[in-house]
Short mmCIF file of C-alpha atoms and ligand atoms in Angstrom, two decimals:
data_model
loop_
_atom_site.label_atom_id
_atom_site.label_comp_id
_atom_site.label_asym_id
_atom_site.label_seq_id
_atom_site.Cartn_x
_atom_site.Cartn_y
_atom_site.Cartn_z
CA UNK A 1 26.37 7.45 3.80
CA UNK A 2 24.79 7.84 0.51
CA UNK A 3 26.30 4.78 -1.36
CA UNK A 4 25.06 1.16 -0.85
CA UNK A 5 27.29 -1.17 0.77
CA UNK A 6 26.74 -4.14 -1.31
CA UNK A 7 30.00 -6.04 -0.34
CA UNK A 8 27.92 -7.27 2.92
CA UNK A 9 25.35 -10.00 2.78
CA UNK A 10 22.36 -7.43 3.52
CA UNK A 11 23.32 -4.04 1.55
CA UNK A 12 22.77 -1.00 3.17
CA UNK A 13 23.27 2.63 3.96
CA UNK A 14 23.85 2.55 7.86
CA UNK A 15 27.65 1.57 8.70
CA UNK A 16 26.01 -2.19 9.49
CA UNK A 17 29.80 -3.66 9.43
CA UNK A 18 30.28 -1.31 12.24
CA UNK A 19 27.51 -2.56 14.51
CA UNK A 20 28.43 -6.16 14.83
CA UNK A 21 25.77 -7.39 17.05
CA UNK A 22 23.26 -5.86 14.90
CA UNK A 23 24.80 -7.03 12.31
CA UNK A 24 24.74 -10.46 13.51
CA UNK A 25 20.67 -10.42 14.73
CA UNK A 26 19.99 -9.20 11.42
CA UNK A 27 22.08 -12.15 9.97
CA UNK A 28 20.81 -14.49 11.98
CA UNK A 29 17.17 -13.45 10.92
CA UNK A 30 18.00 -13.47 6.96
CA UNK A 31 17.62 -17.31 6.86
CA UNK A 32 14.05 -17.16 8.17
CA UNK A 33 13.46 -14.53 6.31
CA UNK A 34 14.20 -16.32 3.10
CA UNK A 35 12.46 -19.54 4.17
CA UNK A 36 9.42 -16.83 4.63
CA UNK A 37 10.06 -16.16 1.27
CA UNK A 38 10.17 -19.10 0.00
CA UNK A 39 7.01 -20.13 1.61
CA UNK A 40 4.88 -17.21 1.43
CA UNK A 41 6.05 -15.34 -1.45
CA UNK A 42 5.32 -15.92 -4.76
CA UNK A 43 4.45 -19.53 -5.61
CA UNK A 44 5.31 -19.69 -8.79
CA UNK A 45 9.01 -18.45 -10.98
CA UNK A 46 11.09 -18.02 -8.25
CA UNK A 47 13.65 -19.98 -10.95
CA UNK A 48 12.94 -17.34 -13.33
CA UNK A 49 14.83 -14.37 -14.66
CA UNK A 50 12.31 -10.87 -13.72
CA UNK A 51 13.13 -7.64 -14.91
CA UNK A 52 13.31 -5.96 -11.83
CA UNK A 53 14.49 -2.96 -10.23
CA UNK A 54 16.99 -2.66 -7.02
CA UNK A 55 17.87 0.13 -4.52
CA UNK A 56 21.40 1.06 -5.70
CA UNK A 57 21.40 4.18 -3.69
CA UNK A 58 18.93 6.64 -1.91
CA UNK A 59 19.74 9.58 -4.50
CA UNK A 60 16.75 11.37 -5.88
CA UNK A 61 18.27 10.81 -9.36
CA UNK A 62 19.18 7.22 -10.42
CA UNK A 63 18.59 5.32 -6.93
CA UNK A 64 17.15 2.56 -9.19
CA UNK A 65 19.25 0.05 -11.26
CA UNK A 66 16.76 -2.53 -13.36
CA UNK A 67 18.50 -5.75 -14.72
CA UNK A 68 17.25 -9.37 -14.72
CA UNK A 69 17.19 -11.22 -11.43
CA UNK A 70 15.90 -14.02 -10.06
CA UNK A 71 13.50 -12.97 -7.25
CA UNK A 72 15.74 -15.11 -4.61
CA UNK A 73 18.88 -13.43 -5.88
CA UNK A 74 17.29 -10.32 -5.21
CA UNK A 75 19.05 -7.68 -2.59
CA UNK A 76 17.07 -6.97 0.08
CA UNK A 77 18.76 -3.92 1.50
CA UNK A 78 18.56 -1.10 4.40
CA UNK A 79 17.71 2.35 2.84
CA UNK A 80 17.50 5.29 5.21
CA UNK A 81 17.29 8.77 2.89
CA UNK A 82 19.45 11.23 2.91
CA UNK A 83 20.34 12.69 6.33
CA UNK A 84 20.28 16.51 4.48
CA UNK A 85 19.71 18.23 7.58
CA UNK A 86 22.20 16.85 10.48
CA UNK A 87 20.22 19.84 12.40
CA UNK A 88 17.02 18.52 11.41
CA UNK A 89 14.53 19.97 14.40
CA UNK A 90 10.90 18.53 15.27
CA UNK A 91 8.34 20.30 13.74
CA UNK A 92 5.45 19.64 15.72
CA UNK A 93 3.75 18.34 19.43
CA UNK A 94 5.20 19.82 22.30
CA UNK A 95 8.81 18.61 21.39
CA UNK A 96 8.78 21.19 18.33
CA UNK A 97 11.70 22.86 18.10
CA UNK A 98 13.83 20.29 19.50
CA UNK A 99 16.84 18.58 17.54
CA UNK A 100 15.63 15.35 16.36
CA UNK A 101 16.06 11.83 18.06
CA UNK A 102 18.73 9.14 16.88
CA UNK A 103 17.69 6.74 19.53
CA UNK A 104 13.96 5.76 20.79
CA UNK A 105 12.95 8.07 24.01
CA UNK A 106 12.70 5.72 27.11
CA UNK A 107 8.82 6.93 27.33
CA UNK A 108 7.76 6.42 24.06
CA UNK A 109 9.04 3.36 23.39
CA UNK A 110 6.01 1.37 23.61
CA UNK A 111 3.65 3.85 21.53
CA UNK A 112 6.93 3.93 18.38
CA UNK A 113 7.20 0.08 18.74
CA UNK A 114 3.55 -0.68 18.06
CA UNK A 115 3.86 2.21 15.07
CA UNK A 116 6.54 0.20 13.26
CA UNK A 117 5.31 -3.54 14.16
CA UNK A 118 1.62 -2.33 12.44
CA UNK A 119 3.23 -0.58 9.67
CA UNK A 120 6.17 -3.55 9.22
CA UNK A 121 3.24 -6.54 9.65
CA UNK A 122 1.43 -4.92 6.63
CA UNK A 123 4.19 -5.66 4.12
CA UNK A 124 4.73 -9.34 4.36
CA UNK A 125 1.26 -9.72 4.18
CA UNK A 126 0.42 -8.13 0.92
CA UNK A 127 3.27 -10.41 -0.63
CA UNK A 128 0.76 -13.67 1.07
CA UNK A 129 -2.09 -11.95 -0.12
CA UNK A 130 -0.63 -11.84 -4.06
CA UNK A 131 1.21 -14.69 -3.98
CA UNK A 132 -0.71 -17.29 -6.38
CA UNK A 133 -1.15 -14.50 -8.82
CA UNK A 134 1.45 -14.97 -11.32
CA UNK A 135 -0.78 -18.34 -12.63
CA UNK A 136 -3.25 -15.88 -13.76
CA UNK A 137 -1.04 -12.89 -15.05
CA UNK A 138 -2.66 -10.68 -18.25
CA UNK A 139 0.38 -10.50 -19.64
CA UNK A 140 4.34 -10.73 -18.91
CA UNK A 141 4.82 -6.50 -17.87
CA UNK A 142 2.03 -7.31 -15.51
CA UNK A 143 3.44 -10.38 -13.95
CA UNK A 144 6.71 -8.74 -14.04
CA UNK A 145 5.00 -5.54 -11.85
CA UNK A 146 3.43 -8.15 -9.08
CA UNK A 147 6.73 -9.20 -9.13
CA UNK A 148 8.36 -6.03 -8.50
CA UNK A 149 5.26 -4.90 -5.83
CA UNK A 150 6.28 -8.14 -3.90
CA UNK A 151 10.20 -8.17 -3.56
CA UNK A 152 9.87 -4.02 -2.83
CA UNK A 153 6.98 -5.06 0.21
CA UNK A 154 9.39 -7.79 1.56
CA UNK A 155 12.29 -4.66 1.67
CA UNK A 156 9.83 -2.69 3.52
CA UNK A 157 9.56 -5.35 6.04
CA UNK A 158 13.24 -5.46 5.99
CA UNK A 159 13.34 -1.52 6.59
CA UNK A 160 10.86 -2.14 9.67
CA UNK A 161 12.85 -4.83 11.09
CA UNK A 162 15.89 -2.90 11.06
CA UNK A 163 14.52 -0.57 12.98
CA UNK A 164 13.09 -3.14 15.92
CA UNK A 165 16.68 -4.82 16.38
CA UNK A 166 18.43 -1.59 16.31
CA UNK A 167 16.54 0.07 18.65
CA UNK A 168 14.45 -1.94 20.76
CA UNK A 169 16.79 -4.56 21.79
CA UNK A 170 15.50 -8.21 22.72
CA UNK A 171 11.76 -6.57 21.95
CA UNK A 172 12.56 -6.06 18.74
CA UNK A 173 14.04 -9.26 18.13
CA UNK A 174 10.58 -11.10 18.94
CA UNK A 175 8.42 -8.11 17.05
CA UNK A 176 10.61 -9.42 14.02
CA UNK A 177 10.36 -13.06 14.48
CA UNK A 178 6.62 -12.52 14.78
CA UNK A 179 6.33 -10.52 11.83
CA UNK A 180 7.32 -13.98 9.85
CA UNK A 181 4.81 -16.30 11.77
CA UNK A 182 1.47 -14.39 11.48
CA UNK A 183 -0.33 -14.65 8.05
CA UNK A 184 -2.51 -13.24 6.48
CA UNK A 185 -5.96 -14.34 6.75
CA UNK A 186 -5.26 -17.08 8.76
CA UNK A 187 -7.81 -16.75 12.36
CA UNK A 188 -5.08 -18.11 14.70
CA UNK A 189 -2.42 -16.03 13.96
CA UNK A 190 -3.78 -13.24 11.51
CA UNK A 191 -1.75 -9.95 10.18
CA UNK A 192 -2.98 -7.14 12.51
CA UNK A 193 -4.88 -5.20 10.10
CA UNK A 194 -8.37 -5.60 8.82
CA UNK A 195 -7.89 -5.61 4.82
CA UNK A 196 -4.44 -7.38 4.86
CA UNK A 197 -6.39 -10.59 5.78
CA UNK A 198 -8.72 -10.12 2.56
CA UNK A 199 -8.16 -12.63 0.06
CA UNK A 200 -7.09 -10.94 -3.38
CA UNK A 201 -8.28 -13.30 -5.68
CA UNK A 202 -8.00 -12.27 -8.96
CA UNK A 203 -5.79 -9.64 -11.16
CA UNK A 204 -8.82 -6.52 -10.53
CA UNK A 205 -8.92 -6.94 -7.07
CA UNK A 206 -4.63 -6.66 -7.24
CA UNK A 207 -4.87 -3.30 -8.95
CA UNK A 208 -7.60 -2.14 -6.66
CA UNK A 209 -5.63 -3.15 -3.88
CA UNK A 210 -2.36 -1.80 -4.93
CA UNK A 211 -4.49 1.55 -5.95
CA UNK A 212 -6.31 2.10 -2.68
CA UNK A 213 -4.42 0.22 -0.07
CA UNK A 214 -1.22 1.01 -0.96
CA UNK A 215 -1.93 4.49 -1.26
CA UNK A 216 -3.16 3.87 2.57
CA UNK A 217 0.72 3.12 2.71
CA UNK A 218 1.73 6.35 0.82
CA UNK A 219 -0.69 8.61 3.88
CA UNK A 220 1.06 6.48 6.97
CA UNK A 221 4.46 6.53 5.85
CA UNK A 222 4.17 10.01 5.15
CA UNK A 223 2.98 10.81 8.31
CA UNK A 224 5.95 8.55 10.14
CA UNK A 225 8.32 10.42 7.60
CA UNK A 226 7.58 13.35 10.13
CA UNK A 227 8.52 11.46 13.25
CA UNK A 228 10.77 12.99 15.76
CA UNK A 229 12.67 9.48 15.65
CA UNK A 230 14.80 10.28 13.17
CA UNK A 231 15.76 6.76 11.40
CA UNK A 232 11.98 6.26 11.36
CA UNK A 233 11.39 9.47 9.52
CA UNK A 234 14.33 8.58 6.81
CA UNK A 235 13.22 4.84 6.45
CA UNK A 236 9.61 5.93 5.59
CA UNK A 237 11.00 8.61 3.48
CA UNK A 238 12.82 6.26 1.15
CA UNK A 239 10.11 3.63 1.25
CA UNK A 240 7.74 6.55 -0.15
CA UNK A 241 10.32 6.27 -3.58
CA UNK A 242 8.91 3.06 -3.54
CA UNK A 243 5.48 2.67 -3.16
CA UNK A 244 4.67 5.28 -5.59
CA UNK A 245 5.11 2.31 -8.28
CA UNK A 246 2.89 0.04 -6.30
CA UNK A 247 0.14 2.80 -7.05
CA UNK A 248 1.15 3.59 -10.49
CA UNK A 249 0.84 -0.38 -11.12
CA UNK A 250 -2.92 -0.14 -9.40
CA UNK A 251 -3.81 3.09 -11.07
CA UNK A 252 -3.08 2.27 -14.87
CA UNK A 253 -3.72 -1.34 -13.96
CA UNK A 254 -7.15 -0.20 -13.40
CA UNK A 255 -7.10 2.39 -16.46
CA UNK A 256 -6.34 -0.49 -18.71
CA UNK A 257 -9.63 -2.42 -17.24
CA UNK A 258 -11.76 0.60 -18.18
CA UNK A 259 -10.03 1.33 -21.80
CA UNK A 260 -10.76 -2.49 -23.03
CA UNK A 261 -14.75 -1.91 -21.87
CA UNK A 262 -14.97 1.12 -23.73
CA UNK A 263 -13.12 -0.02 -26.39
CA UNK A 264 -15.71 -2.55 -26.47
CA UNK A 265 -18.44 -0.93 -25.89
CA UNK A 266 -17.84 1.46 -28.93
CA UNK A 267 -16.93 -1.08 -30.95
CA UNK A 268 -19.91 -3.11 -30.37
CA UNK A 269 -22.44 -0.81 -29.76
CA UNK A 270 -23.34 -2.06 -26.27
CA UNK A 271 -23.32 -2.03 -22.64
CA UNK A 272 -22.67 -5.77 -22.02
CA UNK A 273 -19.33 -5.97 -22.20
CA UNK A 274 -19.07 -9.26 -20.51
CA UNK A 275 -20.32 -11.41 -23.84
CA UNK A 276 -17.45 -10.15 -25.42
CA UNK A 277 -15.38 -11.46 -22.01
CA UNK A 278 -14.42 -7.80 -20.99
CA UNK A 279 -15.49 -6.78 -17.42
CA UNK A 280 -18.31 -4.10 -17.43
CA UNK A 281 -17.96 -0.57 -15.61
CA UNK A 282 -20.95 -1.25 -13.38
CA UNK A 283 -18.50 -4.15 -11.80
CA UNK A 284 -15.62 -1.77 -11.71
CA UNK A 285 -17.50 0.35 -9.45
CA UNK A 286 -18.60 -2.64 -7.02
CA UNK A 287 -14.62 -3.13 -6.43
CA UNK A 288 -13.98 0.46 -6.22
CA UNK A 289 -16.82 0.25 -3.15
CA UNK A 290 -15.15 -2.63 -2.07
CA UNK A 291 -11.19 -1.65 -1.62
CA UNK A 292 -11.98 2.00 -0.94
CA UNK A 293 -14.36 1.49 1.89
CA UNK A 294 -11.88 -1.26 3.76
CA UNK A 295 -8.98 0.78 2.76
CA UNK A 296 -10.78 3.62 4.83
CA UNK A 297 -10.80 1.90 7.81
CA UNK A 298 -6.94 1.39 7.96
CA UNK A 299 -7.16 4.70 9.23
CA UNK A 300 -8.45 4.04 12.65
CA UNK A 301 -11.41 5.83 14.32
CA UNK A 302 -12.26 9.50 13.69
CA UNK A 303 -11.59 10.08 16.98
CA UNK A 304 -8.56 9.33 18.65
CA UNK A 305 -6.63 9.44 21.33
CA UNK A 306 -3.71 7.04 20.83
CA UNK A 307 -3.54 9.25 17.06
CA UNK A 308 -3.55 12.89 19.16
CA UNK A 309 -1.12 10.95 21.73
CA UNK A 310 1.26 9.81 18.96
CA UNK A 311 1.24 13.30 17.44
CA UNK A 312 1.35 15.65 20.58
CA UNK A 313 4.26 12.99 21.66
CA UNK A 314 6.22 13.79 17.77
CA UNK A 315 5.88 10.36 17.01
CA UNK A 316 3.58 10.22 14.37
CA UNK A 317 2.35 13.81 12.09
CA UNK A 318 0.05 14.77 10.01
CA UNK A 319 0.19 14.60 6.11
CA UNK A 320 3.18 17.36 4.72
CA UNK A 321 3.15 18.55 8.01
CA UNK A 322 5.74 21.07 7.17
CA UNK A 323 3.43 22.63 4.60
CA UNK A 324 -0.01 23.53 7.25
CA UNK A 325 0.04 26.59 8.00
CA UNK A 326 -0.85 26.55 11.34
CA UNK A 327 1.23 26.43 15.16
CA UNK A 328 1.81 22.22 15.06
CA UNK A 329 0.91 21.68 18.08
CA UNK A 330 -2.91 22.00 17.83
CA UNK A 331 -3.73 22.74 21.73
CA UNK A 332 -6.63 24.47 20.88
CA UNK A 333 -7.78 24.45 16.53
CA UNK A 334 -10.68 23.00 15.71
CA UNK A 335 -11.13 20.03 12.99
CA UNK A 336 -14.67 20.03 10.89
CA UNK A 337 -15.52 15.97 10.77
CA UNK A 338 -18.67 13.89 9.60
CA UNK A 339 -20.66 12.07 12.72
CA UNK A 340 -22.64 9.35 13.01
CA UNK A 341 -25.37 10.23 15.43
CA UNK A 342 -28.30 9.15 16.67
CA UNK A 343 -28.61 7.36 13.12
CA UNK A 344 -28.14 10.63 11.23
CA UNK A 345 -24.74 11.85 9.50
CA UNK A 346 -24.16 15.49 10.10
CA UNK A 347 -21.06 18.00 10.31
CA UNK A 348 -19.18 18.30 13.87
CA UNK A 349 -16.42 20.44 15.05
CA UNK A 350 -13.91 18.37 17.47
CA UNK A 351 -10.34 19.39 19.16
CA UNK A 352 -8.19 19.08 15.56
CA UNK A 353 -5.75 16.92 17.97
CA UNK A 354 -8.50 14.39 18.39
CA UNK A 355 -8.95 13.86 14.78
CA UNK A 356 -5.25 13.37 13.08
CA UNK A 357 -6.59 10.11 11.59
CA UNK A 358 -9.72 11.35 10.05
CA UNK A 359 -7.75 14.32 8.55
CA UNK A 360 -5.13 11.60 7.12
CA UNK A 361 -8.50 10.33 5.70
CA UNK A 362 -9.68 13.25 4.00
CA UNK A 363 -5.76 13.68 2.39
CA UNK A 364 -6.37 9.91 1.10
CA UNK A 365 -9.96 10.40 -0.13
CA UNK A 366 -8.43 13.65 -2.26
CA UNK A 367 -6.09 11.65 -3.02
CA UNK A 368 -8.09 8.72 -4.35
CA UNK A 369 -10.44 10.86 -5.83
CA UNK A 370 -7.48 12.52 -8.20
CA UNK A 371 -6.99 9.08 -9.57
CA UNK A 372 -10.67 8.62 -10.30
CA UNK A 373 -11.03 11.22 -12.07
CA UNK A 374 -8.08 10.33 -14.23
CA UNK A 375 -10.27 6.79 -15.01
CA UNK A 376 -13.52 9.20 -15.46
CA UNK A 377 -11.65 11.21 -18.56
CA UNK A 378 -11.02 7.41 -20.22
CA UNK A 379 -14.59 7.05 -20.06
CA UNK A 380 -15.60 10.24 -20.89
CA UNK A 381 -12.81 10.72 -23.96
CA UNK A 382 -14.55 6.99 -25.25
CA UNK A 383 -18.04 9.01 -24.82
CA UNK A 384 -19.63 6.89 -22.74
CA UNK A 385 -22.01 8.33 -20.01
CA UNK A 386 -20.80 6.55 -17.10
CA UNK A 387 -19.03 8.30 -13.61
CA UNK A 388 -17.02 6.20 -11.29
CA UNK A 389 -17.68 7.54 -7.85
CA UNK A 390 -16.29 6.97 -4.62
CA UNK A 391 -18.45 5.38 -2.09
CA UNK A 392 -19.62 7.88 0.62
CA UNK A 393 -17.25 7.58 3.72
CA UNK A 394 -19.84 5.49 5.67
CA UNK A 395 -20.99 3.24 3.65
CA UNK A 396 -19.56 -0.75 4.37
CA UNK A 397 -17.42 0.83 7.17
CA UNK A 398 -16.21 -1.99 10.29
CA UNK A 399 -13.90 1.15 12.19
CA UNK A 400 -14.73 3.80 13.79
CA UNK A 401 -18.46 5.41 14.11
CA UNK A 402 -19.93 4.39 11.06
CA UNK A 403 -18.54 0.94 11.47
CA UNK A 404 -21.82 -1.15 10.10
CA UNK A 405 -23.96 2.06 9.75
CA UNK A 406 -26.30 0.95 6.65
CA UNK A 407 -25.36 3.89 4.89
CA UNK A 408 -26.15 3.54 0.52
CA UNK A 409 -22.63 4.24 -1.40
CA UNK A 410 -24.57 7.55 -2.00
CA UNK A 411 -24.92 8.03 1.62
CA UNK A 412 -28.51 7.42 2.21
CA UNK A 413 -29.19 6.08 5.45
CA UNK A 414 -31.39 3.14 5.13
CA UNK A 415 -32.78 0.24 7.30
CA UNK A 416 -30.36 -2.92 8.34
CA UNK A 417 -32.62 -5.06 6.31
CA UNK A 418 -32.57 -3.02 3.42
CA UNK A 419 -29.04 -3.01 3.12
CA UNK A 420 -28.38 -6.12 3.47
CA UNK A 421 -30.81 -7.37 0.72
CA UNK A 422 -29.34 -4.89 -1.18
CA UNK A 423 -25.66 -5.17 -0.65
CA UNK A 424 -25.53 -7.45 -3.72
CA UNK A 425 -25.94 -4.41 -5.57
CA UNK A 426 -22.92 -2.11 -4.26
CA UNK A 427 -20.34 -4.86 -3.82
CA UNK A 428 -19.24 -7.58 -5.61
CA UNK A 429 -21.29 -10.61 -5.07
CA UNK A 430 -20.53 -13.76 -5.94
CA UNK A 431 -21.59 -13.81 -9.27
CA UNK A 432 -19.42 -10.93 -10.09
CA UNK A 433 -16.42 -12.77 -8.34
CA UNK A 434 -16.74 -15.47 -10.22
CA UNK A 435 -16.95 -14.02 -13.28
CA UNK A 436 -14.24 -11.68 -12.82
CA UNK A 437 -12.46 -14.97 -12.06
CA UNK A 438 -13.57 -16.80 -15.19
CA UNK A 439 -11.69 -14.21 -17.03
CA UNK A 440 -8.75 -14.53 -15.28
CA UNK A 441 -6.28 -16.81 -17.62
CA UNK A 442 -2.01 -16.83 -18.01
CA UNK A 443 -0.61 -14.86 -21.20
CA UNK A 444 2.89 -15.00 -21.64
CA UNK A 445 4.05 -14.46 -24.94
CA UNK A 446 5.63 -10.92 -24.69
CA UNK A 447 3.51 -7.93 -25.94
CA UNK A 448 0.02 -10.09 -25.65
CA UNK A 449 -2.47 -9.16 -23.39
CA UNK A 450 -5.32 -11.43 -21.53
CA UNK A 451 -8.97 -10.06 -23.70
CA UNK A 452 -9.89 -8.26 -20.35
CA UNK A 453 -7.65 -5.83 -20.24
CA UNK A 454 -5.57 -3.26 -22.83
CA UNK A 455 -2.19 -3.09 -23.40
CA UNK A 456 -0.07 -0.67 -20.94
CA UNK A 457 0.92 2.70 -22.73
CA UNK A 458 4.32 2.45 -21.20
CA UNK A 459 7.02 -0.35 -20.71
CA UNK A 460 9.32 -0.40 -17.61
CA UNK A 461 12.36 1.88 -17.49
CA UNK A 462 11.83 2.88 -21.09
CA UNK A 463 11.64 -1.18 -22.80
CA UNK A 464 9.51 -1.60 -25.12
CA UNK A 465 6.01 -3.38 -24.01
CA UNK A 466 6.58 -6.37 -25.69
CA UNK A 467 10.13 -6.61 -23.92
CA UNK A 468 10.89 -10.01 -22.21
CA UNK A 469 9.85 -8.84 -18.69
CA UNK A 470 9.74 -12.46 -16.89
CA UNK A 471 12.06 -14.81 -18.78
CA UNK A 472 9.56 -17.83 -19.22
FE1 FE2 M 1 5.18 -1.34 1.50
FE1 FE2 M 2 3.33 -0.95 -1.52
#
């Protein structure tokens, strides 16, 4: 099971040649797929040679092999990790204890479909979302990451659509051919979630993105990674491999933002940055307002009952769920969240089984806050007297309770009015959107680097930064 079958026209690590009629849906969906692609992906150097990396096997050593491809050429595969336990049992809801499932439960096959059509609809979209990038990239390593980000989201759509047509029959062959006709950002036919119909304009808004929304990704697939269903659990295990480059791209994407405004602000003596065409930390922090607070509310309200349905049911868990130390099953712990009442925040104890998605939140906003603090040091070791801060969790919220609760970033509770003639301030306007834009201009000689941003520390798989990472 462990090796890649890569004699068949989609590779993969699940028998495929010895389910023919899956094999054939599958098949039969590839061409759309690729005229998807072709359409929707990446506008620009699909002709071109990109130094990417492909799935070779699911092994926690070497499961990567990195060559030059051209993004068309590229094998999108079927990874399921390692099935290390064969006796694998369910370690939470009220099926805990019970072996795992390798087929979808007649009951819960409406609540697992809509699981893996909202996580599969997210991935195509991001690839829309970044697709005119590459006319804009700071430099070849960067184009060569969006790039990589993009052919690994369109595998992850691949992963989720293996799972519809092997398990939900003629359902899951019209999930899939819907997950290639809605787009993002378009109001007839829209992606399903909130911040994959943003626009992402411009190179800081991709490393936002990839730092906060894909990290979104990182909390749900870890959560489906503790499914019951089994092949769901292993898919989003392997995707997990993945996505941690998506945030590394986002997270020293970002980094490399901050370093050139320090640099220049040392240099120069002086806070404005932007005469010297850098993009000033006070901006920075508008984004970080900006992609934090939408990627929030991919987490659903903070109370739920689909979320304490999914996990009672084993479909969904909670973040390392192995590693609580508590019973699983939650009939009767209590969960501390923050309320929105009677226009007042304050501190609430609710049924723990009520609010899975608000403690997936908290993991996240740990999570982010980690990474922050890594930016913080930059700033810090440059001695500069600056903090980026997360936003408070209710400020420019549109789910759940605090959804349009005028809330500062601090968390000051203010009139409508106020914020709104103020909002200018905490986001980016669109003054600070078009300058960010202004900024934005193609480098490709290897090793250069748009003025905006500094060079990365590190190439990809050990190259050298000024390595030929798109063949122009
Ligand atoms: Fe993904
Ligand atoms: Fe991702």
């Amino acid at each position: 099971m462990s090796n890649v079958d890569y004699s068949e026209l989609i590779p993969n690590n699940v028998d495929l040649a010895a389910d023919r009629k899956l094999k054939r849906a599958l098949e039969s969906w590839h061409p759309k797929f690729m005229d998807w692609w072709t359409q929707q992906g990446p506008v620009q150097y699909q002709d071109k040679e990109v130094y990417l990396r492909t799935a070779i096997s699911v092994d926690k050593q070497g499961w990567a092999h990195f060559d030059h491809v051209k993004m068309p050429d590229y094998r999108w595969g079927i990874f399921l990790a390692e099935n290390d336990a064969e006796h694998r049992v369910i370690n939470f809801g009220d099926h805990k204890g019970e072996p795992v499932w390798k087929e979808v439960p007649g009951e819960y096959r409406g609540p697992l479909r809509r699981l893996i059509v909202t996580q599969g609809d997210t991935e195509p979209a991001s690839v829309e979302q970044q697709r005119r990038l590459a006319a804009t990239a700071p430099s070849l390593i960067d184009m060569r990451n969006l790039f990589q980000v993009n052919v690994e989201e369109a595998r992850h759509l691949w992963a989720m659509v293996y799972l519809l047509m092997a398990h939900f029959g003629r359902d899951g062959r019209e999930e899939a051919e819907e997950l290639l006709q809605r787009r993002s950002g378009d109001p007839d036919k829209p992606r399903i979630l909130g911040a994959f119909n943003e626009r992402t304009p411009d190179w800081l808004s991709f490393y936002m993105f990839t730092f906060f929304t894909d990290r979104d990704g990182k909390y749900q697939l870890a959560s489906l990674a503790e499914s019951a269903f089994d092949p769901l659990a292993r898919t989003c295990q392997f995707m997990l491999t993945e996505e941690a480059h998506h945030m590394y791209v986002g997270e020293t994407g970002v980094a490399r933002v901050i370093q050139k405004a320090c640099d220049i602000m040392r240099e120069h003596k002086t806070d404005d940055v932007r005469k010297f065409g850098a993009i000033d930390l006070p901006t920075i922090q508008k984004y970080v307002n900006f992609h934090f607070s939408v990627s929030e509310d991919l987490f659903g309200s903070e109370i739920s009952t689909n979320a304490a349905n999914y996990f009672t049911q084993g479909l969904k868990g909670r973040y390392l769920e192995s590693r609580i130390k508590d019973d699983h099953q939650l009939k009767s712990d209590p969960y501390s969240i923050t309320q929105w009442r009677d226009g007042a925040i304050s501190q609430i104890e609710v049924p723990a089984l009520t609010a899975i998605n608000e403690r997936l939140r908290d993991d996240y906003i740990v999570d982010c806050q980690r990474g922050v603090d890594r930016w913080n040091k930059i700033i810090a070791d440059a001695g500069i007297d600056f903090t980026i801060k997360l936003p408070h969790r209710a400020f420019h919220r549109a789910i759940g309770q605090f959804s349009g609760a005028p809330v500062t970033p601090e968390g000051r509770i203010i009139d409508a009015a106020t914020f709104a003639a103020r909002q200018d301030e905490w986001l980016p306007n669109q003054a600070d959107h078009e300058y960010v834009q202004s900024l934005m201009e193609q480098v490709t000689e290897p090793g250069r680097y748009a003025r905006w941003i500094a060079p990365p520390r590190l190439g990809i798989n050990n190259q050298p930064i000024d390595f030929p990472y798109v063949r122009m």
